[in-house]
PDB file of C-alpha atoms and ligand atoms in Angstrom:
ATOM      1  CA  MET A  20     101.306  50.895 175.173  1.00  0.00           C
ATOM      2  CA  PRO A  21      99.503  52.175 172.084  1.00  0.00           C
ATOM      3  CA  GLU A  22     101.291  51.009 168.964  1.00  0.00           C
ATOM      4  CA  LEU A  23     101.109  52.587 165.511  1.00  0.00           C
ATOM      5  CA  PRO A  24      97.741  51.013 164.551  1.00  0.00           C
ATOM      6  CA  GLU A  25      96.042  52.388 167.674  1.00  0.00           C
ATOM      7  CA  VAL A  26      97.556  55.830 167.040  1.00  0.00           C
ATOM      8  CA  GLU A  27      96.367  55.718 163.412  1.00  0.00           C
ATOM      9  CA  VAL A  28      92.863  54.631 164.451  1.00  0.00           C
ATOM     10  CA  THR A  29      92.826  57.503 166.992  1.00  0.00           C
ATOM     11  CA  ARG A  30      93.995  59.908 164.280  1.00  0.00           C
ATOM     12  CA  ARG A  31      91.175  58.937 161.925  1.00  0.00           C
ATOM     13  CA  LYS A  32      88.571  59.174 164.687  1.00  0.00           C
ATOM     14  CA  VAL A  33      89.781  62.452 166.213  1.00  0.00           C
ATOM     15  CA  ALA A  34      90.398  64.152 162.849  1.00  0.00           C
ATOM     16  CA  ARG A  35      86.629  64.149 162.376  1.00  0.00           C
ATOM     17  CA  MET A  36      86.167  65.966 165.712  1.00  0.00           C
ATOM     18  CA  LEU A  37      89.005  68.433 165.244  1.00  0.00           C
ATOM     19  CA  VAL A  38      89.659  69.463 161.667  1.00  0.00           C
ATOM     20  CA  GLY A  39      88.044  72.685 160.529  1.00  0.00           C
ATOM     21  CA  ARG A  40      87.154  73.876 164.040  1.00  0.00           C
ATOM     22  CA  ARG A  41      88.436  77.020 165.716  1.00  0.00           C
ATOM     23  CA  ILE A  42      89.763  76.732 169.279  1.00  0.00           C
ATOM     24  CA  ALA A  43      88.119  79.206 171.631  1.00  0.00           C
ATOM     25  CA  GLU A  44      89.564  78.160 174.962  1.00  0.00           C
ATOM     26  CA  VAL A  45      92.078  75.665 176.382  1.00  0.00           C
ATOM     27  CA  VAL A  46      91.721  74.240 179.888  1.00  0.00           C
ATOM     28  CA  THR A  47      94.700  72.324 181.319  1.00  0.00           C
ATOM     29  CA  THR A  48      95.903  70.695 184.495  1.00  0.00           C
ATOM     30  CA  ARG A  49      98.798  72.458 186.192  1.00  0.00           C
ATOM     31  CA  ASP A  50     102.312  72.190 184.800  1.00  0.00           C
ATOM     32  CA  SER A  51     103.789  68.660 184.867  1.00  0.00           C
ATOM     33  CA  TYR A  52     106.109  66.521 182.751  1.00  0.00           C
ATOM     34  CA  VAL A  53     103.222  65.923 180.329  1.00  0.00           C
ATOM     35  CA  PHE A  54     103.731  69.496 179.092  1.00  0.00           C
ATOM     36  CA  LEU A  55     106.781  70.089 176.928  1.00  0.00           C
ATOM     37  CA  THR A  56     105.227  73.511 176.339  1.00  0.00           C
ATOM     38  CA  ARG A  57     104.101  75.177 179.571  1.00  0.00           C
ATOM     39  CA  PRO A  58     100.297  75.005 179.919  1.00  0.00           C
ATOM     40  CA  ALA A  59      99.875  78.789 180.102  1.00  0.00           C
ATOM     41  CA  VAL A  60     101.827  79.241 176.850  1.00  0.00           C
ATOM     42  CA  LEU A  61      99.909  76.385 175.231  1.00  0.00           C
ATOM     43  CA  ALA A  62      96.568  77.934 176.171  1.00  0.00           C
ATOM     44  CA  GLU A  63      97.561  81.381 174.944  1.00  0.00           C
ATOM     45  CA  ARG A  64      98.967  80.240 171.604  1.00  0.00           C
ATOM     46  CA  LEU A  65      96.160  77.791 170.770  1.00  0.00           C
ATOM     47  CA  ARG A  66      93.368  80.278 171.447  1.00  0.00           C
ATOM     48  CA  GLY A  67      91.780  81.494 168.203  1.00  0.00           C
ATOM     49  CA  ARG A  68      93.595  78.963 166.016  1.00  0.00           C
ATOM     50  CA  ARG A  69      91.801  76.751 163.512  1.00  0.00           C
ATOM     51  CA  VAL A  70      92.846  73.102 163.129  1.00  0.00           C
ATOM     52  CA  GLU A  71      93.642  72.333 159.481  1.00  0.00           C
ATOM     53  CA  ALA A  72      94.700  68.682 159.669  1.00  0.00           C
ATOM     54  CA  LEU A  73      95.533  65.889 162.079  1.00  0.00           C
ATOM     55  CA  GLU A  74      98.615  64.019 160.918  1.00  0.00           C
ATOM     56  CA  ARG A  75     100.687  61.145 162.267  1.00  0.00           C
ATOM     57  CA  ALA A  76     104.449  60.535 162.311  1.00  0.00           C
ATOM     58  CA  GLY A  77     105.297  57.144 163.810  1.00  0.00           C
ATOM     59  CA  LYS A  78     103.462  57.152 167.138  1.00  0.00           C
ATOM     60  CA  TYR A  79     103.158  60.976 167.299  1.00  0.00           C
ATOM     61  CA  LEU A  80      99.985  62.844 166.418  1.00  0.00           C
ATOM     62  CA  LEU A  81     100.361  66.336 164.982  1.00  0.00           C
ATOM     63  CA  ALA A  82      97.493  68.812 164.724  1.00  0.00           C
ATOM     64  CA  ARG A  83      98.394  71.366 162.066  1.00  0.00           C
ATOM     65  CA  LEU A  84      97.072  74.852 162.842  1.00  0.00           C
ATOM     66  CA  ASP A  85      96.153  77.747 160.555  1.00  0.00           C
ATOM     67  CA  ASP A  86      99.226  79.788 161.596  1.00  0.00           C
ATOM     68  CA  GLY A  87     101.615  76.974 160.607  1.00  0.00           C
ATOM     69  CA  ALA A  88     102.193  75.834 164.200  1.00  0.00           C
ATOM     70  CA  ARG A  89     101.744  72.168 165.088  1.00  0.00           C
ATOM     71  CA  LEU A  90     100.407  70.641 168.278  1.00  0.00           C
ATOM     72  CA  LEU A  91     102.336  67.429 168.966  1.00  0.00           C
ATOM     73  CA  VAL A  92     100.710  64.724 171.112  1.00  0.00           C
ATOM     74  CA  HIS A  93     102.301  61.436 172.161  1.00  0.00           C
ATOM     75  CA  LEU A  94      99.975  59.020 173.922  1.00  0.00           C
ATOM     76  CA  GLY A  95     102.755  57.475 176.044  1.00  0.00           C
ATOM     77  CA  MET A  96     101.494  54.402 177.915  1.00  0.00           C
ATOM     78  CA  THR A  97      97.912  55.292 178.775  1.00  0.00           C
ATOM     79  CA  GLY A  98      97.155  58.498 176.877  1.00  0.00           C
ATOM     80  CA  GLU A  99      93.841  58.962 175.071  1.00  0.00           C
ATOM     81  CA  LEU A 100      92.759  61.691 172.714  1.00  0.00           C
ATOM     82  CA  GLY A 101      89.070  61.921 172.034  1.00  0.00           C
ATOM     83  CA  GLY A 102      85.728  63.446 172.694  1.00  0.00           C
ATOM     84  CA  ASP A 103      84.455  61.528 175.664  1.00  0.00           C
ATOM     85  CA  GLY A 104      86.561  62.715 178.613  1.00  0.00           C
ATOM     86  CA  LEU A 105      85.113  64.211 181.741  1.00  0.00           C
ATOM     87  CA  PRO A 106      85.552  67.964 182.117  1.00  0.00           C
ATOM     88  CA  GLY A 107      87.507  68.875 185.228  1.00  0.00           C
ATOM     89  CA  GLU A 108      88.539  65.295 185.800  1.00  0.00           C
ATOM     90  CA  ALA A 109      92.066  65.033 187.264  1.00  0.00           C
ATOM     91  CA  HIS A 110      93.571  62.971 184.418  1.00  0.00           C
ATOM     92  CA  THR A 111      92.261  65.222 181.650  1.00  0.00           C
ATOM     93  CA  HIS A 112      95.372  67.299 181.017  1.00  0.00           C
ATOM     94  CA  VAL A 113      94.111  69.283 178.037  1.00  0.00           C
ATOM     95  CA  GLU A 114      90.568  70.220 177.081  1.00  0.00           C
ATOM     96  CA  LEU A 115      90.078  72.054 173.799  1.00  0.00           C
ATOM     97  CA  ARG A 116      86.862  74.075 173.636  1.00  0.00           C
ATOM     98  CA  PHE A 117      85.695  75.366 170.302  1.00  0.00           C
ATOM     99  CA  ALA A 118      84.219  78.585 168.979  1.00  0.00           C
ATOM    100  CA  ASP A 119      81.279  76.661 167.477  1.00  0.00           C
ATOM    101  CA  GLY A 120      80.126  75.672 170.998  1.00  0.00           C
ATOM    102  CA  GLY A 121      80.164  71.989 169.996  1.00  0.00           C
ATOM    103  CA  PRO A 122      81.685  69.088 171.946  1.00  0.00           C
ATOM    104  CA  PRO A 123      85.227  69.602 173.307  1.00  0.00           C
ATOM    105  CA  VAL A 124      88.225  67.357 172.595  1.00  0.00           C
ATOM    106  CA  PHE A 125      90.208  65.944 175.523  1.00  0.00           C
ATOM    107  CA  PHE A 126      93.706  64.642 176.105  1.00  0.00           C
ATOM    108  CA  ARG A 127      93.533  62.289 179.053  1.00  0.00           C
ATOM    109  CA  ASP A 128      96.434  60.308 180.537  1.00  0.00           C
ATOM    110  CA  VAL A 129      96.264  58.433 183.833  1.00  0.00           C
ATOM    111  CA  ARG A 130      99.966  57.534 184.083  1.00  0.00           C
ATOM    112  CA  LYS A 131     101.282  60.752 182.523  1.00  0.00           C
ATOM    113  CA  PHE A 132     103.893  59.252 180.199  1.00  0.00           C
ATOM    114  CA  GLY A 133     102.235  61.091 177.337  1.00  0.00           C
ATOM    115  CA  LYS A 134     103.542  64.371 175.961  1.00  0.00           C
ATOM    116  CA  VAL A 135     102.025  67.595 174.609  1.00  0.00           C
ATOM    117  CA  GLN A 136     104.110  70.220 172.817  1.00  0.00           C
ATOM    118  CA  LEU A 137     103.381  73.217 170.619  1.00  0.00           C
ATOM    119  CA  LEU A 138     105.817  73.602 167.732  1.00  0.00           C
ATOM    120  CA  ALA A 139     105.833  77.097 166.208  1.00  0.00           C
ATOM    121  CA  ALA A 140     105.667  77.467 162.406  1.00  0.00           C
ATOM    122  CA  GLY A 141     108.862  75.987 160.949  1.00  0.00           C
ATOM    123  CA  GLU A 142     110.128  74.837 164.355  1.00  0.00           C
ATOM    124  CA  ARG A 143     112.027  71.550 164.194  1.00  0.00           C
ATOM    125  CA  SER A 144     111.608  68.821 166.761  1.00  0.00           C
ATOM    126  CA  ALA A 145     114.440  66.454 167.697  1.00  0.00           C
ATOM    127  CA  ARG A 146     111.775  63.839 168.455  1.00  0.00           C
ATOM    128  CA  LEU A 147     110.423  64.015 164.891  1.00  0.00           C
ATOM    129  CA  ASP A 148     113.791  64.538 163.191  1.00  0.00           C
ATOM    130  CA  ARG A 149     115.137  61.231 164.444  1.00  0.00           C
ATOM    131  CA  LEU A 150     112.223  59.175 163.070  1.00  0.00           C
ATOM    132  CA  GLY A 151     112.865  56.929 160.072  1.00  0.00           C
ATOM    133  CA  PRO A 152     110.311  56.422 157.287  1.00  0.00           C
ATOM    134  CA  ASP A 153     106.807  55.698 158.583  1.00  0.00           C
ATOM    135  CA  ALA A 154     106.323  51.956 158.998  1.00  0.00           C
ATOM    136  CA  LEU A 155     102.894  52.041 157.353  1.00  0.00           C
ATOM    137  CA  HIS A 156     104.402  53.234 154.059  1.00  0.00           C
ATOM    138  CA  ALA A 157     108.056  52.111 154.223  1.00  0.00           C
ATOM    139  CA  ARG A 158     109.652  50.461 151.168  1.00  0.00           C
ATOM    140  CA  GLY A 159     112.199  47.649 151.163  1.00  0.00           C
ATOM    141  CA  ALA A 160     115.015  49.826 149.803  1.00  0.00           C
ATOM    142  CA  GLU A 161     114.522  52.370 152.609  1.00  0.00           C
ATOM    143  CA  LEU A 162     114.670  49.582 155.173  1.00  0.00           C
ATOM    144  CA  CYS A 163     117.746  47.975 153.576  1.00  0.00           C
ATOM    145  CA  ALA A 164     119.631  51.288 153.582  1.00  0.00           C
ATOM    146  CA  ARG A 165     119.101  51.572 157.344  1.00  0.00           C
ATOM    147  CA  LEU A 166     120.354  48.067 158.130  1.00  0.00           C
ATOM    148  CA  VAL A 167     123.840  48.595 156.696  1.00  0.00           C
ATOM    149  CA  GLY A 168     126.471  47.934 159.358  1.00  0.00           C
ATOM    150  CA  ARG A 169     123.866  46.973 161.980  1.00  0.00           C
ATOM    151  CA  ARG A 170     124.997  43.625 163.368  1.00  0.00           C
ATOM    152  CA  ALA A 171     122.422  43.492 166.173  1.00  0.00           C
ATOM    153  CA  PRO A 172     119.508  41.051 165.715  1.00  0.00           C
ATOM    154  CA  ILE A 173     116.914  42.305 163.217  1.00  0.00           C
ATOM    155  CA  LYS A 174     114.263  42.223 165.960  1.00  0.00           C
ATOM    156  CA  ALA A 175     116.240  44.729 168.069  1.00  0.00           C
ATOM    157  CA  VAL A 176     117.007  46.957 165.068  1.00  0.00           C
ATOM    158  CA  LEU A 177     113.341  46.993 163.958  1.00  0.00           C
ATOM    159  CA  LEU A 178     112.394  48.531 167.328  1.00  0.00           C
ATOM    160  CA  ASP A 179     114.757  51.474 166.675  1.00  0.00           C
ATOM    161  CA  GLN A 180     112.409  54.277 165.594  1.00  0.00           C
ATOM    162  CA  SER A 181     115.098  55.761 163.332  1.00  0.00           C
ATOM    163  CA  VAL A 182     114.898  52.591 161.194  1.00  0.00           C
ATOM    164  CA  LEU A 183     111.112  52.492 160.676  1.00  0.00           C
ATOM    165  CA  ALA A 184     108.958  54.880 162.706  1.00  0.00           C
ATOM    166  CA  GLY A 185     106.128  53.238 164.579  1.00  0.00           C
ATOM    167  CA  VAL A 186     107.157  49.564 164.792  1.00  0.00           C
ATOM    168  CA  GLY A 187     106.620  48.280 168.334  1.00  0.00           C
ATOM    169  CA  ASN A 188     107.263  44.907 169.951  1.00  0.00           C
ATOM    170  CA  ILE A 189     104.046  43.161 168.867  1.00  0.00           C
ATOM    171  CA  TYR A 190     104.198  44.109 165.190  1.00  0.00           C
ATOM    172  CA  ALA A 191     107.946  43.448 164.933  1.00  0.00           C
ATOM    173  CA  ASP A 192     107.303  39.814 165.970  1.00  0.00           C
ATOM    174  CA  GLU A 193     104.280  39.490 163.696  1.00  0.00           C
ATOM    175  CA  ALA A 194     106.064  40.984 160.678  1.00  0.00           C
ATOM    176  CA  LEU A 195     109.160  38.788 161.114  1.00  0.00           C
ATOM    177  CA  PHE A 196     106.915  35.713 161.204  1.00  0.00           C
ATOM    178  CA  GLU A 197     105.030  36.823 158.110  1.00  0.00           C
ATOM    179  CA  ALA A 198     108.340  37.506 156.309  1.00  0.00           C
ATOM    180  CA  ARG A 199     109.740  34.111 157.465  1.00  0.00           C
ATOM    181  CA  LEU A 200     112.809  35.768 158.963  1.00  0.00           C
ATOM    182  CA  SER A 201     114.387  34.790 162.270  1.00  0.00           C
ATOM    183  CA  PRO A 202     114.323  37.657 164.785  1.00  0.00           C
ATOM    184  CA  LEU A 203     117.889  36.649 165.691  1.00  0.00           C
ATOM    185  CA  ARG A 204     119.366  37.271 162.219  1.00  0.00           C
ATOM    186  CA  PRO A 205     122.013  40.022 162.198  1.00  0.00           C
ATOM    187  CA  ALA A 206     120.160  42.968 160.626  1.00  0.00           C
ATOM    188  CA  SER A 207     122.941  43.683 158.133  1.00  0.00           C
ATOM    189  CA  SER A 208     122.707  40.101 156.772  1.00  0.00           C
ATOM    190  CA  LEU A 209     119.281  40.689 155.186  1.00  0.00           C
ATOM    191  CA  THR A 210     119.371  40.636 151.386  1.00  0.00           C
ATOM    192  CA  PRO A 211     117.505  43.284 149.358  1.00  0.00           C
ATOM    193  CA  ALA A 212     114.819  40.673 148.604  1.00  0.00           C
ATOM    194  CA  GLU A 213     114.444  39.915 152.315  1.00  0.00           C
ATOM    195  CA  CYS A 214     114.194  43.653 153.092  1.00  0.00           C
ATOM    196  CA  GLN A 215     111.395  43.917 150.507  1.00  0.00           C
ATOM    197  CA  ARG A 216     109.614  40.972 152.107  1.00  0.00           C
ATOM    198  CA  LEU A 217     110.006  42.395 155.608  1.00  0.00           C
ATOM    199  CA  ALA A 218     108.860  45.916 154.655  1.00  0.00           C
ATOM    200  CA  ALA A 219     105.805  44.406 152.919  1.00  0.00           C
ATOM    201  CA  ALA A 220     105.102  42.257 156.004  1.00  0.00           C
ATOM    202  CA  VAL A 221     105.371  45.287 158.326  1.00  0.00           C
ATOM    203  CA  ARG A 222     102.886  47.225 156.167  1.00  0.00           C
ATOM    204  CA  ALA A 223     100.543  44.232 155.976  1.00  0.00           C
ATOM    205  CA  VAL A 224     100.408  43.483 159.722  1.00  0.00           C
ATOM    206  CA  LEU A 225      99.876  47.162 160.552  1.00  0.00           C
ATOM    207  CA  ARG A 226      97.121  47.523 157.926  1.00  0.00           C
ATOM    208  CA  ARG A 227      95.325  44.421 159.175  1.00  0.00           C
ATOM    209  CA  SER A 228      95.445  45.726 162.731  1.00  0.00           C
ATOM    210  CA  ILE A 229      94.099  49.145 161.673  1.00  0.00           C
ATOM    211  CA  ALA A 230      91.291  47.423 159.758  1.00  0.00           C
ATOM    212  CA  ARG A 231      90.328  45.493 162.908  1.00  0.00           C
ATOM    213  CA  GLY A 232      90.145  48.708 164.916  1.00  0.00           C
ATOM    214  CA  ALA A 233      93.612  48.225 166.350  1.00  0.00           C
ATOM    215  CA  GLY A 234      95.926  48.494 169.228  1.00  0.00           C
ATOM    216  CA  TYR A 235      95.925  47.170 172.747  1.00  0.00           C
ATOM    217  CA  ARG A 236      92.264  46.226 172.549  1.00  0.00           C
ATOM    218  CA  GLU A 237      93.177  43.357 170.232  1.00  0.00           C
ATOM    219  CA  GLU A 238      92.756  39.801 171.447  1.00  0.00           C
ATOM    220  CA  PRO A 239      95.663  37.323 171.609  1.00  0.00           C
ATOM    221  CA  ASP A 240      93.872  35.391 168.827  1.00  0.00           C
ATOM    222  CA  ASP A 241      94.600  38.289 166.491  1.00  0.00           C
ATOM    223  CA  PHE A 242      98.314  37.498 166.634  1.00  0.00           C
ATOM    224  CA  ARG A 243     100.164  34.630 164.961  1.00  0.00           C
ATOM    225  CA  VAL A 244     103.234  34.509 167.221  1.00  0.00           C
ATOM    226  CA  TYR A 245     103.139  37.421 169.684  1.00  0.00           C
ATOM    227  CA  GLY A 246     102.324  36.183 173.197  1.00  0.00           C
ATOM    228  CA  ARG A 247     102.048  32.561 172.004  1.00  0.00           C
ATOM    229  CA  GLY A 248     105.375  31.045 173.199  1.00  0.00           C
ATOM    230  CA  GLY A 249     104.964  27.246 173.611  1.00  0.00           C
ATOM    231  CA  GLU A 250     101.787  27.124 171.504  1.00  0.00           C
ATOM    232  CA  PRO A 251     101.819  25.346 168.139  1.00  0.00           C
ATOM    233  CA  CYS A 252     102.845  27.392 165.106  1.00  0.00           C
ATOM    234  CA  ARG A 253      99.865  28.068 162.847  1.00  0.00           C
ATOM    235  CA  SER A 254     101.922  27.079 159.800  1.00  0.00           C
ATOM    236  CA  CYS A 255     103.951  24.009 160.869  1.00  0.00           C
ATOM    237  CA  ARG A 256     102.301  23.073 164.220  1.00  0.00           C
ATOM    238  CA  ARG A 257     105.660  22.924 166.037  1.00  0.00           C
ATOM    239  CA  PRO A 258     105.938  24.880 169.313  1.00  0.00           C
ATOM    240  CA  LEU A 259     106.668  28.590 169.045  1.00  0.00           C
ATOM    241  CA  ARG A 260     109.630  29.830 171.052  1.00  0.00           C
ATOM    242  CA  ARG A 261     109.910  32.827 173.357  1.00  0.00           C
ATOM    243  CA  VAL A 262     113.312  34.465 173.804  1.00  0.00           C
ATOM    244  CA  VAL A 263     114.452  37.868 175.041  1.00  0.00           C
ATOM    245  CA  VAL A 264     116.044  40.203 172.475  1.00  0.00           C
ATOM    246  CA  ALA A 265     117.115  43.710 173.506  1.00  0.00           C
ATOM    247  CA  GLN A 266     115.223  43.202 176.797  1.00  0.00           C
ATOM    248  CA  ARG A 267     111.957  42.664 174.925  1.00  0.00           C
ATOM    249  CA  SER A 268     110.124  39.364 174.816  1.00  0.00           C
ATOM    250  CA  THR A 269     110.272  37.949 171.314  1.00  0.00           C
ATOM    251  CA  HIS A 270     108.139  35.159 169.865  1.00  0.00           C
ATOM    252  CA  TYR A 271     108.965  33.173 166.755  1.00  0.00           C
ATOM    253  CA  CYS A 272     108.837  29.787 165.049  1.00  0.00           C
ATOM    254  CA  PRO A 273     112.315  28.238 164.877  1.00  0.00           C
ATOM    255  CA  ARG A 274     111.226  26.154 161.877  1.00  0.00           C
ATOM    256  CA  CYS A 275     109.355  28.691 159.742  1.00  0.00           C
ATOM    257  CA  GLN A 276     111.735  31.542 160.604  1.00  0.00           C
ATOM    258  CA  ARG A 277     115.166  30.043 160.128  1.00  0.00           C
ATOM    259  CA  ALA A 278     118.348  31.988 160.642  1.00  0.00           C
ATOM    260  CA  GLY A 279     120.938  32.455 157.932  1.00  0.00           C
ATOM    261  CA  ALA A 280     121.492  31.420 154.338  1.00  0.00           C
ATOM    262  CA  ARG A 281     121.637  27.734 155.155  1.00  0.00           C
ATOM    263  CA  GLY A 282     118.079  27.867 156.484  1.00  0.00           C
ATOM    264  CA  ALA A 283     116.985  29.654 153.321  1.00  0.00           C
ATOM    265  CA  SER A 284     118.517  27.064 150.989  1.00  0.00           C
ATOM    266  CA  ALA A 285     117.192  24.167 153.082  1.00  0.00           C
ATOM    267  CA  ARG A 286     113.739  25.708 152.805  1.00  0.00           C
ATOM    268  CA  ARG A 287     114.018  25.933 149.044  1.00  0.00           C
ATOM    269  CA  ARG A 288     114.767  22.207 148.847  1.00  0.00           C
ATOM    270  CA  GLU A 289     111.679  21.288 150.856  1.00  0.00           C
TER     271      GLU A 289
HETATM  272 ZN1   ZN B 311     106.226  27.207 162.107  1.00  0.00          ZN
END
């Protein structure tokens, strides 16, 4: 599944193909659960509109149009937005053709878990309203405020998109390792200093992934703990552990990422 870095890399790439161009025609597949706005309505309302910006909120992409409307795209599991689709191909659900006669932009999705929706000017979206601060920019204080009263393990709470928007399974594990926090710690037990450390680690692992070109094309070598259960920790050489938290596989170093205050004070003595 595309995580935030892949969505951000897509945004930067597709913005260059989209922004400033006027849509002349929209070709879609027939109505399906990909379309939160019916394809006929989508085609009619996009025609003649100019794209002013391509923005991102968590894992959603939002094309802002010159009439104030926004085209929301979620890539789901296998969605792709870009310029190199095949016209008329069965998995190309939306093709945007432009008034300048230049190359079209395609939304393609083999498994159809992706979503496309047109939000009218000023229209709110429950999907966007429930997102917390964007993980790429989130500050420690914002994170801390959202952990109050949350006794579930920090790993599970980090995956809640209302806490930080855009943190997925891979980057939650990587950030907790970088912040030296056990994924099993009750979220509400994090101190303000630990929240700062975790927010900084989340930003850092996402930025590194974006700089590499990002997302599910990354190699296992790019990760320090994710997918490496049983392998030696890169810091202390002891075996990494794999456990299941909130039904998601979770990888961590039981030595470097100790749980609780006792672990923290023991570490200080070392
Ligand atoms: Zn370790």
